Amino acid sequence: MARKINGIVLLCLMFLSNFVSYEVAAKKTAGEVLSGVSQIVFAVRADGIDPHWYANFGYYADNDQRKPAPNNGGKLCIYDMASKQVRVLLDDPEGSVRDPQVDYDATKILFSYRAGTSSHFHLYEIKPDGSGLKQLTDGDCDDIEPTYTADDKIIFVSSRAKRWVQCWLTPVAILYGCDLDGKNIHALSGNVEHDNTPWPLPNGQILYTRWEYVDRSQVHYHHLWTMFPDGTRQMVYYGNMHPGTVFIDAKPVPGSDKVVAIFSWGHGRTEHVGPVGIIDPRSGPDEQSAAKKISRNENYRDPWAFSETAFMASQDARVVFIDGEGNEQVIYELPAEWRERNLRLQEPRPVMPREREHPIASTVNPANPNGRLILMDVYQGRNMAGVKRGEIKKLLILETLPKPINFTGGMEPLTYGGSFTLERVVGTVPVDPDGSANFELPAMRSFFFVALDENDRSVKRMQSFLSVMPGEISSCIGCHEQRDAAPQRDNAVATALRRPPSPITPVADFRGMDACGYPLAQSTGIPDVLDFTRDIQPILDERCVACHSPEKRSGGVSLVGHRTPLYTVSYYNITARGLVADGRNMPKSNYPPRTLGSSASRLLMLADGKHHGVKLDDREKTLLRLWIETGATYLGTYAGLGNGMLGGYAENNQDKSDEKWPETMAMKQVIQQTCIACHAAGSERQLPLTPSDETVAPPWEPYSEKDARRRLSRNLVYDLTLPEQSTLLLAPLAKNAGGYESCGKAVFKDKHDPRYKTILAGIKRAKQYLDEVKRFDMEGFVPRPQYIREMKKYGVLPPEHNPATVVDTYELEQRYWRSLWYQPTANK
């Protein structure tokens, strides 16, 4: 009994001792904690002009001379703790400096520098005494956020990936690696969106921020991931399941398994600004309580951890010390003359030797064009209720496709409120009865999967992506399984592991070539990238338009392919009425089975023979099903972005030409005078006064027949193919004159009414404009000059190409995507 009591007392004393130690550590001053730090290196530059956390390099799509990172002075400095003096290692009054990282022996400083005479950031090294400045990388790209690794390599992020943000008008940077001298540059990621701020963990893994959004919100998923230094074993570290904060600038906390990071709120802020916080990964990547804020204020950036209770960070023009309770002490502040020029202190790091992380040998085989993926049990996972063993027969493999350029923050006109990304149909692989699968994927590309049943209908959708490195063998336990779970199976080996990898069976192709670029013996007849106008509208014309025309409008729905200000009548009606289940742009993940894709899309159900006998043939069913699975996009080419439409998402990309035409201004006046009694401004029945008027219900809200906002959208009331069939004209027109008389009475008794004629003239003027500027599916269409500019820059088009020349944009983009594919090299 005495031993038991003594043991309890001992445990209590140990707890109190740890508590007191923590309290003492939390109250240590900056001087006490920093006593072993003699110098701090930091960058000095102005904040970027763009509000987004990622847009701090490169240039804007509409003007390659307009840059989000200002060129009004950049410095690399060292602050001496003893003398309290600053030495300037590099000063460029017209350049910019960022991202210093000290090597393991504290004899070199790696950083990113855009010289005043250059348009791009590149990697440089310099000694702490200011000597030995050496440029490591170059090229028509930006190289930023470098870090040394234990195997004497450098990992950084770079825009040499040749892709643009899916929902903004700036370039993307993804993970790259190189030797210490800047040679042997190679990609480590297949992301179509940003990777950011890589940093080594003590176990040798690389911690970084990954932004992604597959069938979900573009502003909520930018969380922490890890990989081996060779790019293999990419895995979520924290987040990704739950929407919210940008976790960025993460680094290990010495003496613990935790990491410190900036919690940049919302969709992130300029230069990664936010509170300082700690993440404890031991409870798994989805435990929301594992992320805790430390700082009291929310205007910090670039944290550094000395312990769990002692941190350093920049704050505007200062470097500050923050203790475990959020108390703050100023270590250094920039001179007044620098602050008056709006220069800020950025990325402070201690100049001191540090231990190398655990080395991890590379398993990449550069000669192998593929990697291998093993799925242990597709039935093991979260939110799989109701899915019976044997129900899933195969995996549909889809590829998210990079954008060569982008012009806006919205998804228009690619989709209506849905995906920002074109997706390629790669093919299918079998799933064994025990739930296992074994197959190869092309290396360095971004793939995700849809589990299909015996009828090729969707059971479960991935909503994230994966890549494999050349020669990598990767595996996953199940479908949205807990990341800290082990396989739940008997000792029996998964049956898919008892045979060689299954070949991918093509179900679509591009002009006789499969998704790996190999010619097929016989084309499938199904395009690998679907286009609504080219592939789906002919099915509607053949099977649906007889009843769903402007004249008949069975069920109040028209499915004609007439152009509207952004889409077509049919596309808008299908998507706005929720006839396809595509995930929308929603902050939601891991839906229940059969709630996304083909199984949940009413459009397919209406074509099974029970809806007035409408039944599709096998090819039509495959086209429609795959179009739904690939995001139900309107465009089948990124060349259609930013043109051929009136209105748009962002003010800087809206075509408001119709507000300058006398015809549309006269039309606007007639609508206001004639229709205001029933369609007052601000009401649910408000009418769009011009084709570019954005009056509409948010596309992510569920469709309701009682909600007039979508039924009165400009994409339904304005017909820019046959203006006379515009609902804006037919609704108030008498039935005996060919109208709908939807207003309860005949507002226009016939087509000779001057008001009818004025509205018709306004719509005809909009049609004339669209015929002149042209949409992607119109004869004579040419992409925007900026699209051609980037294709020349990427080497896909020759420098002498005339931007006014008509090109096959479908074929051009296939060449662009193929130019990004990994090319095997001989083993060294």
mmCIF file of N, CA, C and O in Angstrom, residues 224-293:
data_model
loop_
_atom_site.group_PDB
_atom_site.id
_atom_site.type_symbol
_atom_site.label_atom_id
_atom_site.label_comp_id
_atom_site.label_asym_id
_atom_site.label_seq_id
_atom_site.Cartn_x
_atom_site.Cartn_y
_atom_site.Cartn_z
ATOM 1 N N LEU A 224 -1.220 21.049 -44.667
ATOM 2 C CA LEU A 224 0.158 20.561 -44.589
ATOM 3 C C LEU A 224 0.267 19.117 -45.070
ATOM 4 O O LEU A 224 -0.539 18.261 -44.697
ATOM 5 N N TRP A 225 1.305 18.879 -45.870
ATOM 6 C CA TRP A 225 1.606 17.555 -46.410
ATOM 7 C C TRP A 225 3.086 17.253 -46.166
ATOM 8 O O TRP A 225 3.881 18.153 -45.880
ATOM 9 N N THR A 226 3.436 15.981 -46.298
ATOM 10 C CA THR A 226 4.839 15.589 -46.237
ATOM 11 C C THR A 226 5.188 14.733 -47.438
ATOM 12 O O THR A 226 4.308 14.142 -48.085
ATOM 13 N N MET A 227 6.474 14.662 -47.714
ATOM 14 C CA MET A 227 6.992 13.755 -48.739
ATOM 15 C C MET A 227 8.431 13.432 -48.384
ATOM 16 O O MET A 227 9.058 14.107 -47.546
ATOM 17 N N PHE A 228 8.988 12.396 -48.983
ATOM 18 C CA PHE A 228 10.415 12.157 -48.888
ATOM 19 C C PHE A 228 11.142 13.164 -49.793
ATOM 20 O O PHE A 228 10.535 13.706 -50.720
ATOM 21 N N PRO A 229 12.414 13.415 -49.531
ATOM 22 C CA PRO A 229 13.124 14.421 -50.339
ATOM 23 C C PRO A 229 13.163 14.129 -51.835
ATOM 24 O O PRO A 229 13.367 15.051 -52.627
ATOM 25 N N ASP A 230 12.943 12.880 -52.233
ATOM 26 C CA ASP A 230 12.940 12.553 -53.663
ATOM 27 C C ASP A 230 11.552 12.687 -54.278
ATOM 28 O O ASP A 230 11.346 12.354 -55.446
ATOM 29 N N GLY A 231 10.560 13.168 -53.496
ATOM 30 C CA GLY A 231 9.203 13.364 -54.003
ATOM 31 C C GLY A 231 8.277 12.195 -53.767
ATOM 32 O O GLY A 231 7.068 12.313 -54.022
ATOM 33 N N THR A 232 8.776 11.067 -53.312
ATOM 34 C CA THR A 232 7.935 9.904 -53.048
ATOM 35 C C THR A 232 7.199 10.072 -51.716
ATOM 36 O O THR A 232 7.515 10.949 -50.919
ATOM 37 N N ARG A 233 6.245 9.175 -51.497
ATOM 38 C CA ARG A 233 5.492 9.090 -50.239
ATOM 39 C C ARG A 233 4.777 10.403 -49.889
ATOM 40 O O ARG A 233 4.790 10.833 -48.735
ATOM 41 N N GLN A 234 4.150 11.039 -50.857
ATOM 42 C CA GLN A 234 3.393 12.248 -50.559
ATOM 43 C C GLN A 234 2.146 11.870 -49.765
ATOM 44 O O GLN A 234 1.365 11.016 -50.181
ATOM 45 N N MET A 235 1.968 12.522 -48.622
ATOM 46 C CA MET A 235 0.890 12.150 -47.705
ATOM 47 C C MET A 235 0.466 13.354 -46.895
ATOM 48 O O MET A 235 1.297 14.197 -46.533
ATOM 49 N N VAL A 236 -0.818 13.434 -46.579
ATOM 50 C CA VAL A 236 -1.316 14.529 -45.759
ATOM 51 C C VAL A 236 -0.687 14.458 -44.362
ATOM 52 O O VAL A 236 -0.569 13.388 -43.766
ATOM 53 N N TYR A 237 -0.253 15.586 -43.865
ATOM 54 C CA TYR A 237 0.316 15.704 -42.519
ATOM 55 C C TYR A 237 -0.720 16.242 -41.548
ATOM 56 O O TYR A 237 -0.906 15.729 -40.459
ATOM 57 N N TYR A 238 -1.405 17.313 -41.977
ATOM 58 C CA TYR A 238 -2.476 17.846 -41.149
ATOM 59 C C TYR A 238 -3.442 18.658 -42.010
ATOM 60 O O TYR A 238 -3.028 19.496 -42.806
ATOM 61 N N GLY A 239 -4.739 18.402 -41.815
ATOM 62 C CA GLY A 239 -5.772 19.135 -42.535
ATOM 63 C C GLY A 239 -6.304 18.320 -43.705
ATOM 64 O O GLY A 239 -6.330 17.094 -43.670
ATOM 65 N N ASN A 240 -6.769 18.977 -44.713
ATOM 66 C CA ASN A 240 -7.278 18.454 -45.979
ATOM 67 C C ASN A 240 -8.687 17.882 -45.877
ATOM 68 O O ASN A 240 -9.447 17.952 -46.831
ATOM 69 N N MET A 241 -9.068 17.312 -44.754
ATOM 70 C CA MET A 241 -10.434 16.825 -44.613
ATOM 71 C C MET A 241 -11.388 17.970 -44.258
ATOM 72 O O MET A 241 -12.509 18.046 -44.754
ATOM 73 N N HIS A 242 -10.917 18.857 -43.390
ATOM 74 C CA HIS A 242 -11.764 19.938 -42.904
ATOM 75 C C HIS A 242 -11.380 21.257 -43.567
ATOM 76 O O HIS A 242 -10.205 21.574 -43.695
ATOM 77 N N PRO A 243 -12.370 22.040 -43.972
ATOM 78 C CA PRO A 243 -12.064 23.314 -44.634
ATOM 79 C C PRO A 243 -11.588 24.365 -43.643
ATOM 80 O O PRO A 243 -11.818 24.260 -42.444
ATOM 81 N N GLY A 244 -10.898 25.374 -44.183
ATOM 82 C CA GLY A 244 -10.545 26.501 -43.319
ATOM 83 C C GLY A 244 -9.194 27.091 -43.594
ATOM 84 O O GLY A 244 -8.814 27.333 -44.728
ATOM 85 N N THR A 245 -8.423 27.267 -42.539
ATOM 86 C CA THR A 245 -7.211 28.064 -42.481
ATOM 87 C C THR A 245 -6.131 27.598 -43.456
ATOM 88 O O THR A 245 -5.994 26.415 -43.738
ATOM 89 N N VAL A 246 -5.324 28.562 -43.931
ATOM 90 C CA VAL A 246 -4.095 28.248 -44.653
ATOM 91 C C VAL A 246 -3.002 28.005 -43.618
ATOM 92 O O VAL A 246 -2.619 28.915 -42.885
ATOM 93 N N PHE A 247 -2.516 26.767 -43.526
ATOM 94 C CA PHE A 247 -1.371 26.457 -42.670
ATOM 95 C C PHE A 247 -0.116 26.557 -43.536
ATOM 96 O O PHE A 247 0.044 25.785 -44.488
ATOM 97 N N ILE A 248 0.777 27.462 -43.200
ATOM 98 C CA ILE A 248 1.890 27.746 -44.092
ATOM 99 C C ILE A 248 3.116 28.181 -43.298
ATOM 100 O O ILE A 248 3.013 28.534 -42.114
ATOM 101 N N ASP A 249 4.284 28.153 -43.929
ATOM 102 C CA ASP A 249 5.562 28.485 -43.279
ATOM 103 C C ASP A 249 5.793 27.591 -42.066
ATOM 104 O O ASP A 249 6.281 28.041 -41.029
ATOM 105 N N ALA A 250 5.436 26.310 -42.184
ATOM 106 C CA ALA A 250 5.551 25.378 -41.063
ATOM 107 C C ALA A 250 6.986 24.877 -40.913
ATOM 108 O O ALA A 250 7.679 24.617 -41.907
ATOM 109 N N LYS A 251 7.419 24.735 -39.641
ATOM 110 C CA LYS A 251 8.759 24.245 -39.322
ATOM 111 C C LYS A 251 8.697 23.417 -38.049
ATOM 112 O O LYS A 251 7.794 23.604 -37.219
ATOM 113 N N PRO A 252 9.642 22.513 -37.851
ATOM 114 C CA PRO A 252 9.603 21.671 -36.652
ATOM 115 C C PRO A 252 9.878 22.458 -35.378
ATOM 116 O O PRO A 252 10.609 23.456 -35.393
ATOM 117 N N VAL A 253 9.296 21.997 -34.294
ATOM 118 C CA VAL A 253 9.558 22.543 -32.959
ATOM 119 C C VAL A 253 10.591 21.643 -32.291
ATOM 120 O O VAL A 253 10.312 20.454 -32.077
ATOM 121 N N PRO A 254 11.785 22.141 -31.980
ATOM 122 C CA PRO A 254 12.835 21.289 -31.399
ATOM 123 C C PRO A 254 12.364 20.595 -30.123
ATOM 124 O O PRO A 254 11.611 21.159 -29.318
ATOM 125 N N GLY A 255 12.775 19.349 -29.977
ATOM 126 C CA GLY A 255 12.452 18.599 -28.776
ATOM 127 C C GLY A 255 11.034 18.077 -28.709
ATOM 128 O O GLY A 255 10.584 17.653 -27.637
ATOM 129 N N SER A 256 10.308 18.109 -29.851
ATOM 130 C CA SER A 256 8.930 17.627 -29.847
ATOM 131 C C SER A 256 8.575 17.091 -31.222
ATOM 132 O O SER A 256 9.356 17.191 -32.172
ATOM 133 N N ASP A 257 7.364 16.518 -31.326
ATOM 134 C CA ASP A 257 6.845 16.082 -32.618
ATOM 135 C C ASP A 257 6.004 17.162 -33.287
ATOM 136 O O ASP A 257 5.439 16.938 -34.360
ATOM 137 N N LYS A 258 5.917 18.326 -32.667
ATOM 138 C CA LYS A 258 5.023 19.380 -33.136
ATOM 139 C C LYS A 258 5.704 20.266 -34.173
ATOM 140 O O LYS A 258 6.924 20.227 -34.348
ATOM 141 N N VAL A 259 4.882 21.050 -34.843
ATOM 142 C CA VAL A 259 5.404 22.044 -35.776
ATOM 143 C C VAL A 259 4.753 23.389 -35.473
ATOM 144 O O VAL A 259 3.617 23.453 -34.981
ATOM 145 N N VAL A 260 5.501 24.450 -35.751
ATOM 146 C CA VAL A 260 4.968 25.797 -35.665
ATOM 147 C C VAL A 260 4.594 26.239 -37.074
ATOM 148 O O VAL A 260 5.222 25.825 -38.053
ATOM 149 N N ALA A 261 3.564 27.039 -37.202
ATOM 150 C CA ALA A 261 3.126 27.495 -38.519
ATOM 151 C C ALA A 261 2.358 28.800 -38.372
ATOM 152 O O ALA A 261 1.946 29.184 -37.277
ATOM 153 N N ILE A 262 2.202 29.463 -39.482
ATOM 154 C CA ILE A 262 1.275 30.588 -39.553
ATOM 155 C C ILE A 262 -0.104 30.043 -39.900
ATOM 156 O O ILE A 262 -0.252 29.249 -40.824
ATOM 157 N N PHE A 263 -1.107 30.465 -39.144
ATOM 158 C CA PHE A 263 -2.497 30.108 -39.438
ATOM 159 C C PHE A 263 -3.114 31.305 -40.154
ATOM 160 O O PHE A 263 -3.783 32.137 -39.545
ATOM 161 N N SER A 264 -2.875 31.401 -41.449
ATOM 162 C CA SER A 264 -3.362 32.551 -42.216
ATOM 163 C C SER A 264 -4.846 32.352 -42.483
ATOM 164 O O SER A 264 -5.247 31.439 -43.193
ATOM 165 N N TRP A 265 -5.664 33.183 -41.892
ATOM 166 C CA TRP A 265 -7.097 32.922 -41.827
ATOM 167 C C TRP A 265 -7.763 33.004 -43.196
ATOM 168 O O TRP A 265 -7.289 33.637 -44.124
ATOM 169 N N GLY A 266 -8.920 32.328 -43.274
ATOM 170 C CA GLY A 266 -9.691 32.336 -44.517
ATOM 171 C C GLY A 266 -8.925 31.697 -45.653
ATOM 172 O O GLY A 266 -8.398 30.591 -45.537
ATOM 173 N N HIS A 267 -8.865 32.422 -46.750
ATOM 174 C CA HIS A 267 -8.149 31.965 -47.942
ATOM 175 C C HIS A 267 -6.706 32.444 -47.930
ATOM 176 O O HIS A 267 -6.023 32.425 -48.939
ATOM 177 N N GLY A 268 -6.221 32.875 -46.767
ATOM 178 C CA GLY A 268 -4.848 33.338 -46.660
ATOM 179 C C GLY A 268 -4.736 34.822 -46.962
ATOM 180 O O GLY A 268 -5.568 35.405 -47.641
ATOM 181 N N ARG A 269 -3.675 35.443 -46.440
ATOM 182 C CA ARG A 269 -3.487 36.879 -46.599
ATOM 183 C C ARG A 269 -2.132 37.171 -47.249
ATOM 184 O O ARG A 269 -1.253 36.308 -47.326
ATOM 185 N N THR A 270 -1.967 38.397 -47.685
ATOM 186 C CA THR A 270 -0.737 38.826 -48.353
ATOM 187 C C THR A 270 0.486 38.451 -47.523
ATOM 188 O O THR A 270 0.527 38.682 -46.311
ATOM 189 N N GLU A 271 1.472 37.867 -48.182
ATOM 190 C CA GLU A 271 2.742 37.462 -47.549
ATOM 191 C C GLU A 271 2.526 36.516 -46.365
ATOM 192 O O GLU A 271 3.310 36.496 -45.417
ATOM 193 N N HIS A 272 1.437 35.722 -46.417
ATOM 194 C CA HIS A 272 1.193 34.658 -45.434
ATOM 195 C C HIS A 272 0.905 35.199 -44.038
ATOM 196 O O HIS A 272 1.162 34.507 -43.034
ATOM 197 N N VAL A 273 0.380 36.381 -43.906
ATOM 198 C CA VAL A 273 0.141 36.995 -42.601
ATOM 199 C C VAL A 273 -0.926 36.219 -41.828
ATOM 200 O O VAL A 273 -1.921 35.765 -42.389
ATOM 201 N N GLY A 274 -0.714 36.087 -40.506
ATOM 202 C CA GLY A 274 -1.685 35.432 -39.637
ATOM 203 C C GLY A 274 -1.117 35.226 -38.259
ATOM 204 O O GLY A 274 0.023 35.614 -37.965
ATOM 205 N N PRO A 275 -1.873 34.600 -37.375
ATOM 206 C CA PRO A 275 -1.351 34.277 -36.045
ATOM 207 C C PRO A 275 -0.360 33.124 -36.094
ATOM 208 O O PRO A 275 -0.379 32.313 -37.023
ATOM 209 N N VAL A 276 0.484 33.043 -35.071
ATOM 210 C CA VAL A 276 1.412 31.930 -34.920
ATOM 211 C C VAL A 276 0.714 30.830 -34.138
ATOM 212 O O VAL A 276 0.033 31.085 -33.134
ATOM 213 N N GLY A 277 0.853 29.592 -34.594
ATOM 214 C CA GLY A 277 0.219 28.476 -33.911
ATOM 215 C C GLY A 277 1.074 27.232 -33.941
ATOM 216 O O GLY A 277 2.083 27.153 -34.662
ATOM 217 N N ILE A 278 0.667 26.248 -33.153
ATOM 218 C CA ILE A 278 1.365 24.959 -33.065
ATOM 219 C C ILE A 278 0.396 23.857 -33.465
ATOM 220 O O ILE A 278 -0.787 23.890 -33.121
ATOM 221 N N ILE A 279 0.906 22.875 -34.196
ATOM 222 C CA ILE A 279 0.119 21.710 -34.597
ATOM 223 C C ILE A 279 0.784 20.459 -34.034
ATOM 224 O O ILE A 279 1.996 20.243 -34.215
ATOM 225 N N ASP A 280 0.004 19.641 -33.353
ATOM 226 C CA ASP A 280 0.477 18.367 -32.805
ATOM 227 C C ASP A 280 -0.122 17.253 -33.653
ATOM 228 O O ASP A 280 -1.333 16.987 -33.588
ATOM 229 N N PRO A 281 0.688 16.567 -34.466
ATOM 230 C CA PRO A 281 0.133 15.576 -35.408
ATOM 231 C C PRO A 281 -0.159 14.220 -34.792
ATOM 232 O O PRO A 281 -0.643 13.327 -35.480
ATOM 233 N N ARG A 282 0.110 14.057 -33.507
ATOM 234 C CA ARG A 282 0.032 12.717 -32.919
ATOM 235 C C ARG A 282 -1.389 12.174 -32.850
ATOM 236 O O ARG A 282 -1.575 10.955 -32.728
ATOM 237 N N SER A 283 -2.388 13.039 -32.938
ATOM 238 C CA SER A 283 -3.775 12.581 -32.919
ATOM 239 C C SER A 283 -4.317 12.328 -34.313
ATOM 240 O O SER A 283 -5.509 12.059 -34.477
ATOM 241 N N GLY A 284 -3.472 12.422 -35.309
ATOM 242 C CA GLY A 284 -3.905 12.204 -36.675
ATOM 243 C C GLY A 284 -4.138 13.508 -37.414
ATOM 244 O O GLY A 284 -4.253 14.584 -36.804
ATOM 245 N N PRO A 285 -4.237 13.427 -38.721
ATOM 246 C CA PRO A 285 -4.304 14.647 -39.539
ATOM 247 C C PRO A 285 -5.653 15.350 -39.532
ATOM 248 O O PRO A 285 -5.759 16.455 -40.061
ATOM 249 N N ASP A 286 -6.680 14.727 -38.953
ATOM 250 C CA ASP A 286 -8.021 15.304 -39.023
ATOM 251 C C ASP A 286 -8.529 15.803 -37.676
ATOM 252 O O ASP A 286 -9.674 16.256 -37.580
ATOM 253 N N GLU A 287 -7.700 15.729 -36.640
ATOM 254 C CA GLU A 287 -8.120 16.159 -35.312
ATOM 255 C C GLU A 287 -7.987 17.684 -35.213
ATOM 256 O O GLU A 287 -6.884 18.228 -35.111
ATOM 257 N N GLN A 288 -9.127 18.373 -35.258
ATOM 258 C CA GLN A 288 -9.102 19.829 -35.334
ATOM 259 C C GLN A 288 -8.538 20.486 -34.082
ATOM 260 O O GLN A 288 -7.967 21.572 -34.148
ATOM 261 N N SER A 289 -8.671 19.833 -32.923
ATOM 262 C CA SER A 289 -8.147 20.418 -31.692
ATOM 263 C C SER A 289 -6.624 20.379 -31.623
ATOM 264 O O SER A 289 -6.028 20.977 -30.727
ATOM 265 N N ALA A 290 -6.000 19.672 -32.559
ATOM 266 C CA ALA A 290 -4.537 19.567 -32.549
ATOM 267 C C ALA A 290 -3.849 20.838 -33.008
ATOM 268 O O ALA A 290 -2.642 20.991 -32.843
ATOM 269 N N ALA A 291 -4.595 21.756 -33.604
ATOM 270 C CA ALA A 291 -4.037 23.035 -34.059
ATOM 271 C C ALA A 291 -4.451 24.127 -33.080
ATOM 272 O O ALA A 291 -5.650 24.380 -32.892
ATOM 273 N N LYS A 292 -3.470 24.753 -32.445
ATOM 274 C CA LYS A 292 -3.749 25.751 -31.419
ATOM 275 C C LYS A 292 -2.950 27.026 -31.680
ATOM 276 O O LYS A 292 -1.742 26.976 -31.921
ATOM 277 N N LYS A 293 -3.629 28.147 -31.598
ATOM 278 C CA LYS A 293 -2.951 29.431 -31.751
ATOM 279 C C LYS A 293 -2.139 29.749 -30.499
ATOM 280 O O LYS A 293 -2.566 29.477 -29.376
#
